[in-house]
Coordinates of C-alpha atoms in Angstrom, one line a residue:
M290 CA -29.8 -20.1 12.3
E291 CA -26.6 -21.5 12.3
M292 CA -22.9 -20.2 12.4
K293 CA -21.8 -21.5 9.1
S294 CA -18.1 -20.7 9.6
R295 CA -17.8 -22.2 12.8
G296 CA -20.3 -24.9 12.2
I297 CA -22.0 -24.2 15.7
R298 CA -25.6 -24.0 15.9
R299 CA -26.6 -20.9 18.0
S300 CA -29.7 -22.7 19.3
S301 CA -27.6 -25.2 21.0
L302 CA -25.8 -22.7 23.2
S303 CA -27.1 -22.1 26.3
P304 CA -26.8 -18.1 27.5
Y305 CA -24.6 -19.2 30.1
L306 CA -22.1 -20.7 27.3
L307 CA -22.5 -17.8 25.2
F308 CA -21.6 -15.6 27.7
L309 CA -18.6 -17.4 28.8
L310 CA -17.4 -17.5 25.0
L311 CA -18.1 -13.6 24.3
V312 CA -16.2 -12.6 28.0
S313 CA -13.2 -14.9 26.6
L314 CA -13.1 -13.4 23.3
S315 CA -13.3 -9.8 24.7
K316 CA -10.4 -10.3 27.5
A317 CA -8.0 -12.4 24.7
S318 CA -5.0 -11.0 24.1
P319 CA -4.8 -9.3 20.3
S320 CA -1.8 -11.9 19.7
S321 CA -3.2 -12.5 15.9
S322 CA -2.5 -8.3 15.8
N323 CA 1.0 -8.5 14.3
G324 CA 1.2 -4.5 15.4
E325 CA 2.6 -4.3 19.0
L326 CA 2.4 -0.5 19.7
P327 CA 1.1 0.6 22.5
P328 CA -2.6 1.3 22.6
P329 CA -3.4 5.2 23.3
G330 CA -6.2 6.5 24.8
V331 CA -9.5 6.9 23.1
V332 CA -8.6 7.3 19.1
S333 CA -11.0 10.1 17.3
R334 CA -8.8 11.3 14.5
I335 CA -7.2 9.0 12.0
A336 CA -5.6 10.3 8.8
F337 CA -4.5 8.2 5.6
G338 CA -2.8 8.7 2.2
S339 CA -1.3 6.9 -0.8
C340 CA 0.6 7.7 -3.6
S341 CA 3.9 10.1 -2.5
N342 CA 6.2 10.7 -4.8
Q343 CA 9.3 11.2 -2.7
S344 CA 10.8 13.8 -5.4
A345 CA 7.5 16.0 -5.7
P346 CA 6.8 19.0 -3.4
Q347 CA 4.7 17.8 -0.5
S348 CA 3.0 20.9 0.9
I349 CA -0.1 18.6 1.8
W350 CA 2.1 17.5 5.3
D351 CA 1.1 20.9 6.5
A352 CA -2.5 20.3 6.2
V353 CA -2.1 16.5 7.6
L354 CA -0.8 18.0 10.6
D355 CA -3.4 20.8 11.1
F356 CA -6.0 17.9 11.0
D357 CA -4.0 16.7 14.6
P358 CA -4.5 12.9 14.0
Q359 CA -3.6 10.2 16.3
V360 CA -3.1 7.8 13.8
F361 CA -1.5 8.0 10.2
I362 CA -1.8 5.0 7.7
W363 CA 0.2 4.7 4.7
L364 CA -2.0 3.0 2.0
G365 CA 0.9 2.0 -0.5
D366 CA 3.1 3.9 -3.5
N367 CA 4.7 5.6 0.1
I368 CA 7.4 5.9 -2.6
Y369 CA 8.0 5.6 -6.0
G370 CA 10.8 3.3 -5.9
D371 CA 10.6 1.6 -9.8
N372 CA 11.6 3.6 -12.8
K373 CA 9.9 4.0 -16.2
R374 CA 11.0 4.5 -19.8
P375 CA 9.6 7.6 -21.7
F376 CA 6.7 6.6 -24.0
R377 CA 8.5 5.6 -27.3
I378 CA 7.3 3.8 -30.6
M379 CA 10.2 4.4 -32.5
G380 CA 14.0 3.5 -32.1
K381 CA 16.0 1.0 -29.9
E382 CA 13.8 1.2 -26.8
R383 CA 10.1 0.9 -27.8
T384 CA 7.7 0.9 -25.0
I385 CA 4.1 1.2 -26.2
G386 CA 2.1 -0.5 -29.4
P387 CA 2.2 -3.9 -30.3
W388 CA 5.8 -3.6 -31.7
K389 CA 7.2 -2.6 -28.4
N390 CA 10.5 -4.5 -27.3
V391 CA 11.1 -3.4 -23.4
P392 CA 8.7 -3.0 -20.6
R393 CA 8.1 0.6 -19.7
F394 CA 8.3 0.4 -16.2
F395 CA 11.7 -1.5 -14.6
P396 CA 13.0 -2.2 -10.7
S397 CA 15.6 -0.1 -8.9
T398 CA 18.6 -1.7 -7.0
E399 CA 18.3 -2.3 -3.6
E400 CA 20.7 1.1 -2.7
E401 CA 18.6 3.5 -4.9
M402 CA 15.4 2.1 -2.8
R403 CA 17.0 2.5 0.4
R404 CA 18.3 6.1 -0.7
R405 CA 14.5 6.9 -1.9
Y406 CA 12.9 6.0 1.2
L407 CA 15.4 7.9 3.2
L408 CA 14.5 11.1 1.3
A409 CA 10.6 10.5 2.0
K410 CA 11.5 10.0 5.7
G411 CA 13.4 13.1 5.9
N412 CA 10.9 15.3 4.6
P413 CA 10.5 17.9 7.2
G414 CA 6.4 17.9 6.9
Y415 CA 6.7 14.1 7.3
S416 CA 9.3 14.0 10.0
N417 CA 6.9 16.4 12.0
L418 CA 3.8 14.1 11.6
R419 CA 6.0 10.9 13.0
Q420 CA 6.3 13.2 16.3
T421 CA 2.6 13.6 16.9
A422 CA 1.2 10.4 15.2
Q423 CA 1.4 6.9 15.4
V424 CA 2.6 5.8 11.7
I425 CA 1.3 2.6 10.6
G426 CA 0.9 1.3 6.9
T427 CA 1.2 -1.3 4.2
W428 CA 2.7 -1.1 0.4
D429 CA 1.2 -0.9 -3.3
D430 CA 3.1 -1.7 -6.6
H431 CA 5.5 1.1 -6.9
D432 CA 6.8 0.9 -3.3
Y433 CA 6.4 -3.5 -3.7
G434 CA 9.0 -2.4 -6.7
L435 CA 7.7 -2.4 -9.6
N436 CA 4.2 -1.2 -11.4
D437 CA 1.3 -3.7 -11.2
A438 CA 3.7 -6.5 -9.7
G439 CA 2.5 -9.4 -8.1
K440 CA 3.5 -12.7 -6.9
E441 CA 6.4 -13.3 -9.3
F442 CA 8.4 -10.2 -8.5
S443 CA 11.8 -11.4 -7.4
K444 CA 12.7 -8.5 -5.1
K445 CA 10.1 -8.7 -2.9
E446 CA 11.5 -10.1 0.4
I447 CA 14.5 -7.4 0.1
N448 CA 11.9 -4.6 -0.6
Q449 CA 9.8 -5.8 2.3
R450 CA 12.7 -5.3 4.7
L451 CA 13.1 -1.9 3.3
L452 CA 9.0 -1.2 3.9
L453 CA 9.4 -2.1 7.3
D454 CA 12.5 -0.2 8.2
F455 CA 10.8 2.9 7.0
L456 CA 7.9 2.2 9.2
D457 CA 10.2 1.8 12.2
E458 CA 9.2 -1.8 12.5
A459 CA 10.8 -3.5 15.5
E460 CA 13.5 -5.8 14.7
D461 CA 11.6 -8.8 16.1
S462 CA 8.3 -7.9 14.6
P463 CA 6.5 -11.0 13.1
R464 CA 6.1 -8.7 9.8
R465 CA 9.7 -9.7 9.2
R466 CA 9.6 -13.4 9.5
Q467 CA 6.2 -13.7 7.6
D468 CA 5.8 -13.6 3.7
G469 CA 4.3 -10.2 3.2
V470 CA 3.2 -7.0 5.2
Y471 CA -0.2 -7.6 6.3
T472 CA -0.8 -6.9 9.8
S473 CA -3.6 -5.3 12.3
Y474 CA -3.5 -3.1 15.4
I475 CA -6.3 -2.3 18.2
F476 CA -6.6 1.4 19.4
G477 CA -8.2 2.5 22.3
P478 CA -9.8 1.4 25.6
S479 CA -12.6 -1.3 25.9
G480 CA -16.0 0.0 24.6
K481 CA -14.1 2.5 22.0
Q482 CA -12.0 0.3 20.4
I483 CA -10.9 0.5 16.6
K484 CA -9.2 -2.1 14.8
I485 CA -7.0 -1.5 11.7
I486 CA -6.5 -4.4 9.5
L487 CA -3.6 -3.8 6.8
L488 CA -3.7 -6.0 3.8
D489 CA -1.0 -7.0 1.6
T490 CA -2.4 -7.0 -2.1
R491 CA 0.8 -7.5 -4.0
Y492 CA 3.1 -10.4 -1.9
H493 CA 0.8 -13.4 -3.0
R494 CA -1.2 -12.1 -5.9
D495 CA -1.7 -14.1 -8.9
P496 CA -1.4 -12.2 -12.4
L497 CA -3.6 -9.8 -13.9
F498 CA -6.6 -11.0 -16.2
S499 CA -6.6 -14.6 -14.1
D500 CA -9.5 -14.2 -11.7
G501 CA -7.0 -15.9 -9.3
T502 CA -6.2 -15.0 -5.7
I503 CA -5.1 -11.5 -4.3
L504 CA -4.3 -12.4 -0.7
G505 CA -3.1 -16.0 -0.8
D506 CA -3.9 -18.9 1.5
S507 CA -2.0 -18.1 4.6
Q508 CA -3.3 -14.3 4.4
W509 CA -6.6 -15.8 4.0
Q510 CA -6.3 -17.3 7.1
W511 CA -5.2 -14.8 8.9
L512 CA -7.7 -12.1 8.1
E513 CA -10.2 -14.9 8.9
N514 CA -8.6 -15.5 12.4
E515 CA -8.7 -11.3 12.8
L516 CA -12.4 -10.8 11.9
Y517 CA -13.6 -13.9 14.1
G518 CA -11.5 -12.6 16.6
P519 CA -11.9 -9.9 19.6
E520 CA -14.6 -7.8 18.8
S521 CA -14.1 -4.1 18.4
E522 CA -16.7 -1.2 18.1
I523 CA -15.0 -0.2 14.4
T524 CA -12.7 -2.5 12.2
I525 CA -11.2 -0.5 9.1
I526 CA -9.8 -2.4 6.6
A527 CA -6.9 -0.9 4.7
S528 CA -6.6 -1.9 1.0
S529 CA -3.9 -0.5 -1.3
I530 CA -6.2 -1.1 -4.3
Q531 CA -10.0 -0.1 -4.4
V532 CA -12.1 -2.8 -3.0
V533 CA -16.0 -1.7 -3.8
S534 CA -15.5 0.4 -7.0
N535 CA -14.6 -1.1 -10.4
L536 CA -13.2 1.3 -12.5
S537 CA -11.7 -1.3 -15.2
A538 CA -15.4 -2.3 -16.0
I539 CA -16.2 1.4 -17.3
T540 CA -12.5 2.3 -18.7
S541 CA -11.8 -0.8 -20.5
P542 CA -10.6 -1.1 -23.3
L543 CA -8.5 1.9 -23.2
F544 CA -6.9 1.3 -19.8
Y545 CA -7.5 -1.2 -16.9
P546 CA -6.8 0.1 -13.0
E547 CA -6.2 -2.3 -10.4
S548 CA -8.9 -3.2 -7.9
W549 CA -10.6 -6.2 -6.2
G550 CA -13.2 -5.6 -9.1
R551 CA -10.5 -7.5 -11.6
F552 CA -10.4 -10.1 -9.4
P553 CA -14.7 -11.3 -8.8
K554 CA -14.1 -14.4 -6.8
E555 CA -11.8 -12.9 -4.2
R556 CA -13.9 -9.8 -3.8
K557 CA -17.2 -12.2 -3.3
R558 CA -14.8 -14.2 -1.3
L559 CA -14.0 -10.9 0.8
Y560 CA -17.8 -9.5 1.1
K561 CA -19.1 -13.2 2.4
L562 CA -16.3 -13.2 5.2
V563 CA -17.1 -9.7 6.4
K564 CA -21.0 -10.5 6.5
D565 CA -20.0 -14.3 8.2
S566 CA -17.7 -12.9 10.8
K567 CA -19.8 -10.3 12.0
A568 CA -23.1 -11.9 11.7
E569 CA -21.7 -14.6 14.3
L570 CA -21.3 -11.7 16.8
N571 CA -24.4 -9.1 16.1
F572 CA -27.1 -10.5 18.3
H573 CA -28.6 -9.6 21.5
L574 CA -26.9 -10.9 25.0
F575 CA -28.7 -10.1 28.1
G576 CA -29.9 -7.1 26.4
V577 CA -26.9 -5.8 25.3
L578 CA -25.9 -5.2 21.5
M579 CA -22.4 -7.0 20.3
R580 CA -21.6 -4.2 17.6
S581 CA -18.9 -3.8 15.1
G582 CA -19.0 -1.4 12.0
I583 CA -16.8 -2.4 9.3
F584 CA -15.5 -0.3 6.0
F585 CA -12.8 -0.4 4.0
I586 CA -9.9 2.7 3.1
S587 CA -8.1 2.7 -0.2
G588 CA -5.6 4.7 -2.7
D589 CA -3.8 4.0 -5.7
V590 CA -6.0 5.6 -8.7
H591 CA -4.7 9.3 -8.3
F592 CA -8.2 10.9 -7.2
G593 CA -10.4 10.7 -4.1
E594 CA -14.0 9.1 -3.5
I595 CA -16.8 7.4 -1.8
T596 CA -18.2 4.4 -2.6
R597 CA -20.7 2.2 -1.5
Y598 CA -22.0 -1.4 -1.9
D599 CA -25.3 -2.0 -0.4
C600 CA -26.0 -5.6 -1.8
G601 CA -22.5 -7.4 -0.7
E602 CA -23.9 -10.5 1.3
Q603 CA -26.3 -8.1 3.6
Y604 CA -24.0 -5.7 4.9
P605 CA -23.4 -2.2 3.5
L606 CA -20.0 -1.4 2.8
Y607 CA -18.2 1.8 2.3
D608 CA -14.8 2.1 0.9
I609 CA -13.0 5.5 1.2
T610 CA -10.2 6.3 -1.4
S611 CA -7.9 8.8 -0.6
S612 CA -5.0 9.5 -3.8
G613 CA -2.5 10.8 -3.9
L614 CA -0.1 12.9 -1.6
T615 CA 1.5 14.1 -4.2
Q616 CA 0.3 12.2 -7.2
A617 CA -3.1 13.6 -8.9
I618 CA -4.8 13.1 -12.2
E619 CA -5.5 16.8 -12.8
K620 CA -1.5 17.2 -12.1
V621 CA -0.5 15.6 -15.5
V622 CA -2.7 17.6 -17.5
P623 CA -2.4 21.6 -18.2
K624 CA -4.4 23.9 -15.5
L625 CA -6.5 25.0 -18.8
F626 CA -7.7 21.5 -19.4
A627 CA -8.7 20.6 -16.0
F628 CA -12.2 21.3 -16.1
L629 CA -12.3 18.4 -19.2
V630 CA -11.3 16.3 -16.7
R631 CA -13.9 16.9 -14.5
A632 CA -16.5 17.0 -17.2
I633 CA -15.5 13.7 -18.0
A634 CA -15.5 12.1 -14.3
W635 CA -19.0 13.5 -14.0
W636 CA -20.3 11.9 -17.6
T637 CA -18.3 8.6 -16.9
P638 CA -21.1 6.4 -15.0
S639 CA -20.3 5.1 -11.4
T640 CA -22.7 2.8 -9.6
M641 CA -21.0 2.8 -6.4
R642 CA -20.2 6.4 -6.0
V643 CA -21.4 8.3 -3.0
Y644 CA -23.0 11.7 -4.4
S645 CA -23.1 13.9 -1.5
S646 CA -24.3 17.9 -1.0
E647 CA -20.9 18.0 0.2
C648 CA -19.1 17.1 -2.9
R649 CA -16.8 20.2 -4.4
Y650 CA -17.5 19.1 -7.9
R651 CA -20.7 17.3 -9.2
S652 CA -18.9 14.1 -10.4
C653 CA -17.9 13.6 -6.2
T654 CA -14.6 13.0 -7.3
Y655 CA -11.4 15.0 -6.5
A656 CA -8.3 14.9 -8.7
Q657 CA -5.9 17.0 -7.2
P658 CA -3.5 15.9 -4.2
N659 CA -5.5 14.8 -1.3
F660 CA -5.6 12.7 2.1
G661 CA -8.3 11.0 4.0
A662 CA -9.4 12.0 7.1
I663 CA -11.7 10.0 9.6
Q664 CA -13.2 11.2 12.9
I665 CA -15.2 9.5 15.1
I666 CA -17.5 11.4 17.5
W667 CA -17.9 8.8 20.1
D668 CA -19.8 10.9 22.6
E669 CA -22.8 11.8 20.3
V670 CA -26.0 10.0 20.6
P671 CA -26.1 8.0 18.3
Q672 CA -22.2 7.4 17.5
R673 CA -21.2 8.6 14.0
I674 CA -18.4 8.8 11.9
R675 CA -17.3 11.6 9.7
V676 CA -15.1 10.6 6.6
E677 CA -13.8 13.2 4.0
V678 CA -11.2 13.4 1.3
R679 CA -9.5 16.7 2.2
D680 CA -7.4 19.0 -0.2
S681 CA -3.7 20.6 0.3
N682 CA -5.1 23.1 2.4
G683 CA -7.3 21.1 4.6
D684 CA -10.4 21.7 3.2
P685 CA -13.1 19.0 2.4
A686 CA -13.6 18.0 -1.4
T687 CA -15.8 15.2 -0.4
A688 CA -17.4 14.1 3.0
I689 CA -20.4 12.2 4.4
D690 CA -21.3 11.1 7.7
I691 CA -22.3 7.4 8.6
L692 CA -23.8 6.4 11.9
L693 CA -22.0 3.7 13.5
S694 CA -25.6 1.7 13.3
D695 CA -25.4 2.1 9.9
L696 CA -22.4 -0.4 9.6
Q697 CA -24.8 -3.5 10.4
S698 CA -26.2 -6.2 9.0
I699 CA -29.2 -5.6 6.8
D700 CA -31.7 -7.6 4.7
T701 CA -30.9 -6.9 1.1
N702 CA -34.3 -8.0 -0.1
K703 CA -35.6 -5.2 1.9
I704 CA -33.6 -2.9 -0.3
I705 CA -35.5 -3.7 -3.5
G706 CA -38.2 -2.1 -4.1
R707 CA -37.0 1.2 -2.3
P708 CA -36.1 4.4 -4.0
M709 CA -33.3 4.3 -6.7
K710 CA -30.7 5.9 -4.4
Y711 CA -30.7 2.4 -2.8
E712 CA -30.7 0.6 -5.8
H713 CA -28.0 2.6 -7.2
H714 CA -25.4 1.0 -4.8
C715 CA -26.4 -2.6 -5.9
L716 CA -25.7 -2.4 -9.3
L717 CA -21.9 -3.2 -10.4
E718 CA -20.4 -1.5 -12.7
S719 CA -19.9 -5.0 -14.9
E720 CA -23.4 -5.1 -14.9
L721 CA -24.2 -2.0 -16.9
P722 CA -25.9 -1.7 -20.3
C723 CA -22.9 -1.7 -22.8
F724 CA -23.5 1.5 -24.2
W725 CA -23.0 3.1 -20.9
R726 CA -20.4 0.5 -19.5
H727 CA -17.9 2.2 -22.3
S728 CA -19.3 5.5 -22.5
F729 CA -15.9 6.6 -21.2
A730 CA -14.0 4.9 -24.3
F731 CA -16.8 6.6 -26.5
I732 CA -16.1 10.1 -25.2
V733 CA -12.4 9.7 -25.3
F734 CA -12.8 8.3 -29.0
A735 CA -15.1 11.2 -30.0
S736 CA -13.0 13.8 -28.5
S737 CA -9.6 12.5 -30.1
A738 CA -11.8 12.2 -33.5
G739 CA -13.3 15.6 -32.8
L740 CA -9.7 17.3 -32.0
L741 CA -8.4 15.3 -35.0
L742 CA -10.9 16.7 -37.2
A743 CA -10.5 20.3 -36.0
M744 CA -6.7 20.0 -36.5
I745 CA -7.4 18.8 -39.9
L746 CA -9.7 21.8 -40.6
L747 CA -7.1 24.4 -39.3
A748 CA -4.7 22.8 -41.5
Y749 CA -6.7 22.9 -44.1
T750 CA -8.4 26.9 -43.7
I751 CA -4.4 27.9 -43.3
A752 CA -3.5 26.3 -46.2
S753 CA -6.3 27.4 -48.5
A754 CA -6.0 31.0 -47.1
S755 CA -2.0 30.9 -47.8
K756 CA -2.8 29.6 -51.4
K757 CA -5.3 32.3 -51.9
F758 CA -2.7 34.9 -50.7
L759 CA 0.2 33.3 -53.1
L760 CA -1.8 33.7 -56.0
K761 CA -3.0 37.5 -55.2
F762 CA 0.8 38.3 -54.4
K763 CA 1.6 36.8 -58.1
I764 CA -1.1 38.5 -59.9
D765 CA -0.5 42.0 -57.9

C-alpha cells in the first residue's frame, strides 16, 4: 500500500526506520502551530460558539461559565461589525428586488469596528470567561467586515489586526504577519493531546457560485503540514461555515446559506486530505496502534445541529454546529410562530443530520441561543467524546457520544448494504430527488399562498358582511 501524499512505499521502510520516523514526529516541536499558548494539563472540557451581537443581551455566558471549559473557541461573527440598511423596495435606497440600487450591507469604519470589539470584550460574562479559560478563535463574515465577503474585501488587513487585538494575540505572533488568521494549537500532555486547527474561510475565498477556492494555496499547504505533522489523539478542525451540511442544496432558490458544500471541489479536497493524512499513520507499530480522531466544529447558520458524513473518503466525519450565542432563527419570529420554525425544520430533508433520542425537538435542530460543549472522557475504556449543543440554561438541546475508536478509517464499501441508518449519511443533499430537494421552497410557497388566500377570503367575508349590514341599515 502506498502513502500517496509522500510518495513513500510503506513496504520499503524497515520497522526500525518506521520507529525512528514516528519518534522524530512525536518529538518534533509544534513549530507549524502558530498559537503559542502554554500547554495546560489534560484538557477535557472545550466550549465553542459563534454569532454574538455585541449590542444584544448575552446572558448565555453564565451557562458557558457553569460548564467550566478549559478552552473556549470563537468560530466567527464574534461581533457584528458591518451595517445593514432596512428592507426597501421603493425610494432612493432600494435594497431588495431586481431594481435595487444599493447593497443592503456595508462596512463600518475602523473606529467603529474597534468600538464594537471593545463593547464585546467588556461584557461581564465574557470577561469572567477570559479569566478562567484560554480563549482562541477565528472569524466569519460579519467580523471580517462585510456579509458574505471573501478575498475581494478591501479592509481585511485592518480588520485582521482588530480581531487579533480582540483575541489578545501577541504582537510578535505569526498570525500578525501572515495573510489570514488561520492557526493551530496543541493542548495536553503526550497520550492525551488535542490539536485544534482554526481555518480562515474568508481571507482567500473566491466569489460565491464560482466553485473556486475557500482556503487559498498558502493555507492549503499549511493545513497539509498540520495534518501530516506530529500526531495527536484528537484533532478538531474549526470552520466558521458548515463543512458537512449543505443547506443551500435544500433551501435554494429562496436563499443560499454559505457552506463548504457550495464549493464542492474544495470540500472533496478537504475530505481527501483528512483521509490521506490519517491513513499514513493509522497502522500498527510493534503492537501499538497510532490513533488520531478528527471532527469538525462550525457556526454561521443561527441554529445548532450535529451532522455526519460516512462516505467522505473512508472516514466518518462529524460536524458539530453551534450558532449563535445571541443570534438565532427563532429570535426573529414572534414566539407564537416558533412552532412553525420547528415544523419546517422537521419537514425539510437533511441527509447528513444525526438524529438522536437526546434531541429536544424531532428535527434535531435548535434555533434558540446556544453554545457547543465538548467533553473528552479520557479515563473510560473505551475512551469517548461527548458533544452537545446547549441552551442558554446550560441544558443539552441535542447531543451524542462518539467513541474515539469510531473516528478511524473505515471501508465505505462495507457501509453499502447495511441498514438505512448508515446509508442515510452517504447521500449528499444535492443528490436528493428534485421534489425532496426543493421541498423547503414548496413549503414556503404553499404556506405563503395559503396565507394570502386566507387573507383574501377574510377580506371578502368582511366586505360581504359589511355590505349586507349597510343594505339592512338602509332598509330599516
